[in-house]
PDB file of C-alpha atoms in Angstrom:
ATOM      1  CA  MET A   1      25.504  -4.553   7.322  1.00 77.00           C
ATOM      2  CA  ILE A   2      22.811  -7.423   7.605  1.00 78.00           C
ATOM      3  CA  SER A   3      19.939  -7.509   4.904  1.00 78.00           C
ATOM      4  CA  SER A   4      16.703  -9.440   6.194  1.00 76.00           C
ATOM      5  CA  HIS A   5      13.144  -9.285   6.170  1.00 73.00           C
ATOM      6  CA  ILE A   6      13.125 -11.509   9.395  1.00 77.00           C
ATOM      7  CA  LEU A   7      12.501  -8.340  11.762  1.00 72.00           C
ATOM      8  CA  SER A   8      12.198 -10.512  15.106  1.00 74.00           C
ATOM      9  CA  GLU A   9      15.699 -11.982  14.358  1.00 78.00           C
ATOM     10  CA  LEU A  10      17.345  -8.330  13.568  1.00 77.00           C
ATOM     11  CA  GLU A  11      15.742  -7.015  16.180  1.00 76.00           C
ATOM     12  CA  LYS A  12      17.939  -9.230  18.603  1.00 80.00           C
ATOM     13  CA  VAL A  13      21.233  -8.399  16.658  1.00 85.00           C
ATOM     14  CA  ILE A  14      21.036  -4.719  15.209  1.00 84.00           C
ATOM     15  CA  ASP A  15      21.157  -1.367  16.803  1.00 87.00           C
ATOM     16  CA  ASP A  16      20.339   0.837  13.706  1.00 87.00           C
ATOM     17  CA  ILE A  17      17.941   0.206  10.986  1.00 83.00           C
ATOM     18  CA  ILE A  18      17.458   1.369   7.491  1.00 84.00           C
ATOM     19  CA  ILE A  19      14.215   0.664   5.915  1.00 82.00           C
ATOM     20  CA  LEU A  20      14.286   1.045   2.065  1.00 83.00           C
ATOM     21  CA  ASP A  21      10.894   0.963  -0.149  1.00 82.00           C
ATOM     22  CA  GLN A  22      11.609   0.601  -3.982  1.00 84.00           C
ATOM     23  CA  GLY A  23      15.269   1.898  -3.549  1.00 85.00           C
ATOM     24  CA  HIS A  24      14.407   5.155  -1.414  1.00 86.00           C
ATOM     25  CA  ILE A  25      15.284   5.214   2.316  1.00 88.00           C
ATOM     26  CA  VAL A  26      11.932   5.174   4.142  1.00 85.00           C
ATOM     27  CA  ARG A  27      13.427   5.223   7.642  1.00 85.00           C
ATOM     28  CA  ASN A  28      17.081   5.506   9.030  1.00 89.00           C
ATOM     29  CA  GLU A  29      16.801   5.259  13.066  1.00 87.00           C
ATOM     30  CA  PRO A  30      17.960   3.302  16.095  1.00 88.00           C
ATOM     31  CA  MET A  31      15.940   0.049  16.042  1.00 82.00           C
ATOM     32  CA  GLN A  32      14.745   0.965  19.511  1.00 80.00           C
ATOM     33  CA  THR A  33      12.947   4.244  18.031  1.00 81.00           C
ATOM     34  CA  LEU A  34      11.132   1.236  15.777  1.00 76.00           C
ATOM     35  CA  SER A  35      10.525  -1.122  18.456  1.00 73.00           C
ATOM     36  CA  ASN A  36       8.907   1.852  20.593  1.00 72.00           C
ATOM     37  CA  GLU A  37       6.042   1.742  18.012  1.00 70.00           C
ATOM     38  CA  SER A  38       5.113  -1.790  18.633  1.00 70.00           C
ATOM     39  CA  VAL A  39       2.271  -1.191  20.899  1.00 70.00           C
ATOM     40  CA  ASP A  40       0.054  -3.766  22.710  1.00 75.00           C
ATOM     41  CA  TYR A  41      -3.726  -3.527  22.204  1.00 78.00           C
ATOM     42  CA  LEU A  42      -6.871  -4.711  23.830  1.00 81.00           C
ATOM     43  CA  VAL A  43      -9.460  -6.079  21.908  1.00 84.00           C
ATOM     44  CA  LEU A  44     -13.222  -6.545  23.405  1.00 86.00           C
ATOM     45  CA  THR A  45     -15.999  -8.604  21.442  1.00 89.00           C
ATOM     46  CA  THR A  46     -19.181  -7.011  22.932  1.00 91.00           C
ATOM     47  CA  SER A  47     -23.197  -7.488  22.237  1.00 93.00           C
ATOM     48  CA  ASP A  48     -22.785  -3.638  20.608  1.00 92.00           C
ATOM     49  CA  ASP A  49     -19.664  -3.012  19.471  1.00 89.00           C
ATOM     50  CA  ALA A  50     -21.038   0.295  17.991  1.00 87.00           C
ATOM     51  CA  ALA A  51     -22.394   1.261  21.126  1.00 91.00           C
ATOM     52  CA  ALA A  52     -19.426   0.280  22.937  1.00 89.00           C
ATOM     53  CA  LYS A  53     -17.027   2.685  20.875  1.00 85.00           C
ATOM     54  CA  LYS A  54     -19.310   5.116  21.694  1.00 87.00           C
ATOM     55  CA  VAL A  55     -19.220   4.561  25.619  1.00 89.00           C
ATOM     56  CA  LEU A  56     -15.509   4.441  25.608  1.00 86.00           C
ATOM     57  CA  ARG A  57     -15.038   7.578  23.606  1.00 83.00           C
ATOM     58  CA  ASP A  58     -17.436   9.385  25.398  1.00 87.00           C
ATOM     59  CA  SER A  59     -15.838   8.233  28.990  1.00 83.00           C
ATOM     60  CA  GLN A  60     -12.684   9.536  27.484  1.00 79.00           C
ATOM     61  CA  LEU A  61     -10.930   5.992  28.205  1.00 72.00           C
ATOM     62  CA  VAL A  62      -9.758   5.740  24.448  1.00 70.00           C
ATOM     63  CA  GLN A  63      -9.034   8.598  22.042  1.00 64.00           C
ATOM     64  CA  SER A  64     -10.893   8.716  18.884  1.00 58.00           C
ATOM     65  CA  ASP A  65      -8.045   7.793  16.907  1.00 60.00           C
ATOM     66  CA  ASP A  66      -7.725   4.188  18.943  1.00 58.00           C
ATOM     67  CA  LEU A  67     -10.956   2.905  17.350  1.00 57.00           C
ATOM     68  CA  ALA A  68     -10.691   4.800  14.341  1.00 63.00           C
ATOM     69  CA  ASN A  69     -10.819   2.409  10.906  1.00 66.00           C
ATOM     70  CA  ASP A  70     -11.261  -0.762  12.511  1.00 71.00           C
ATOM     71  CA  PRO A  71     -14.689  -2.387  13.315  1.00 72.00           C
ATOM     72  CA  ARG A  72     -13.895  -3.989  16.399  1.00 76.00           C
ATOM     73  CA  VAL A  73     -13.671  -2.138  19.910  1.00 78.00           C
ATOM     74  CA  ILE A  74      -9.978  -2.231  20.095  1.00 74.00           C
ATOM     75  CA  PHE A  75      -7.859   0.705  22.276  1.00 69.00           C
ATOM     76  CA  ALA A  76      -4.239   0.592  23.278  1.00 68.00           C
ATOM     77  CA  LYS A  77      -3.179  -0.793  26.577  1.00 66.00           C
ATOM     78  CA  THR A  78      -1.707   2.065  28.425  1.00 62.00           C
ATOM     79  CA  ALA A  79      -2.520   0.905  32.050  1.00 57.00           C
ATOM     80  CA  THR A  80      -3.882  -1.986  34.143  1.00 61.00           C
ATOM     81  CA  ASP A  81      -6.818   0.088  35.499  1.00 73.00           C
ATOM     82  CA  THR A  82      -8.020   0.806  31.718  1.00 80.00           C
ATOM     83  CA  LEU A  83      -9.418  -2.198  31.304  1.00 83.00           C
ATOM     84  CA  ALA A  84     -11.097  -2.380  34.358  1.00 86.00           C
ATOM     85  CA  GLN A  85     -12.678   1.355  33.893  1.00 87.00           C
ATOM     86  CA  ALA A  86     -13.782   0.026  30.473  1.00 87.00           C
ATOM     87  CA  ILE A  87     -15.607  -2.793  31.675  1.00 89.00           C
ATOM     88  CA  THR A  88     -17.240  -0.561  34.595  1.00 91.00           C
ATOM     89  CA  GLN A  89     -18.303   1.946  31.849  1.00 91.00           C
ATOM     90  CA  LEU A  90     -19.777  -0.869  29.196  1.00 92.00           C
ATOM     91  CA  THR A  91     -21.553  -2.804  32.107  1.00 94.00           C
ATOM     92  CA  ALA A  92     -23.288   0.584  33.427  1.00 95.00           C
ATOM     93  CA  ALA A  93     -24.381   0.675  29.726  1.00 95.00           C
ATOM     94  CA  ASN A  94     -25.899  -2.584  29.700  1.00 96.00           C
ATOM     95  CA  ILE A  95     -23.546  -3.850  27.290  1.00 95.00           C
ATOM     96  CA  ALA A  96     -22.317  -7.444  27.660  1.00 95.00           C
ATOM     97  CA  ILE A  97     -18.535  -8.386  27.241  1.00 93.00           C
ATOM     98  CA  TYR A  98     -17.833 -11.540  25.524  1.00 93.00           C
ATOM     99  CA  ASP A  99     -14.361 -11.608  25.339  1.00 91.00           C
ATOM    100  CA  VAL A 100     -10.862  -9.737  25.858  1.00 88.00           C
ATOM    101  CA  ALA A 101      -8.168 -10.140  23.833  1.00 86.00           C
ATOM    102  CA  HIS A 102      -4.572  -9.126  23.953  1.00 82.00           C
ATOM    103  CA  GLU A 103      -2.723  -8.246  20.507  1.00 78.00           C
ATOM    104  CA  HIS A 104       0.423  -7.139  20.149  1.00 74.00           C
ATOM    105  CA  ASN A 105       1.500  -5.068  17.131  1.00 71.00           C
ATOM    106  CA  ASP A 106       4.844  -6.809  16.570  1.00 73.00           C
ATOM    107  CA  LEU A 107       8.034  -5.253  14.595  1.00 75.00           C
ATOM    108  CA  GLU A 108       6.936  -7.035  11.469  1.00 77.00           C
ATOM    109  CA  THR A 109       3.274  -5.169  11.703  1.00 74.00           C
ATOM    110  CA  THR A 110       5.251  -1.962  12.584  1.00 75.00           C
ATOM    111  CA  LEU A 111       7.279  -2.263   9.328  1.00 76.00           C
ATOM    112  CA  LEU A 112       4.273  -2.795   7.092  1.00 77.00           C
ATOM    113  CA  ASN A 113       2.662   0.550   8.706  1.00 72.00           C
ATOM    114  CA  VAL A 114       5.617   2.572   8.061  1.00 75.00           C
ATOM    115  CA  LEU A 115       5.843   1.245   4.669  1.00 77.00           C
ATOM    116  CA  THR A 116       1.885   1.863   3.963  1.00 76.00           C
ATOM    117  CA  ALA A 117       2.262   5.361   5.322  1.00 69.00           C
ATOM    118  CA  ASP A 118       4.761   6.168   3.155  1.00 57.00           C
ATOM    119  CA  GLN A 119       2.793   4.762  -0.267  1.00 58.00           C
ATOM    120  CA  THR A 120       0.258   7.216   1.001  1.00 52.00           C
ATOM    121  CA  GLU A 121       2.707  10.244   0.724  1.00 50.00           C
ATOM    122  CA  VAL A 122       3.864  12.389  -2.172  1.00 46.00           C
ATOM    123  CA  PRO A 123       5.491  10.145  -4.454  1.00 46.00           C
ATOM    124  CA  HIS A 124       9.719   9.907  -4.476  1.00 44.00           C
ATOM    125  CA  ALA A 125      11.075  12.416  -6.833  1.00 41.00           C
TER     126      ALA A 125
END
C-alpha cells in the first residue's frame, strides 16, 4: 500500500487506485481506468470566441459539452483532421485564429475533477 498526492509518480508503480475523500471511498478501480479519463484538448484563440463556439457547434465538430462552462474555444482532441476542419469552418465564417494550444488534462487534474464531482453529489451518510 502506498499513500501519496503525487499521481504522476504513483501512475508509474501502481495497478489499482483507491481515492478517499473525508474518509469515504470515492473511487476504487484500476489505475488505467482513471488514466483513460485524462483527455487532450485543443484551445483556440480567435477574433470572436462566442461566434467560433457557435460555428463549431453548428458544424458538429464538437459536442456542446466540450464547450460548456469554459469561456475559451476548447474541444477534445479526437482526431488529427478535427483541427483542420475547425480551421476551415472558422475561416469560412471570417473568424481569425490567433493561436492554437494543446492542453493535457493530467491525472492530478482528473483527480480534482473526481473530487469536485463527488462534492456536488448527495453527502455521504
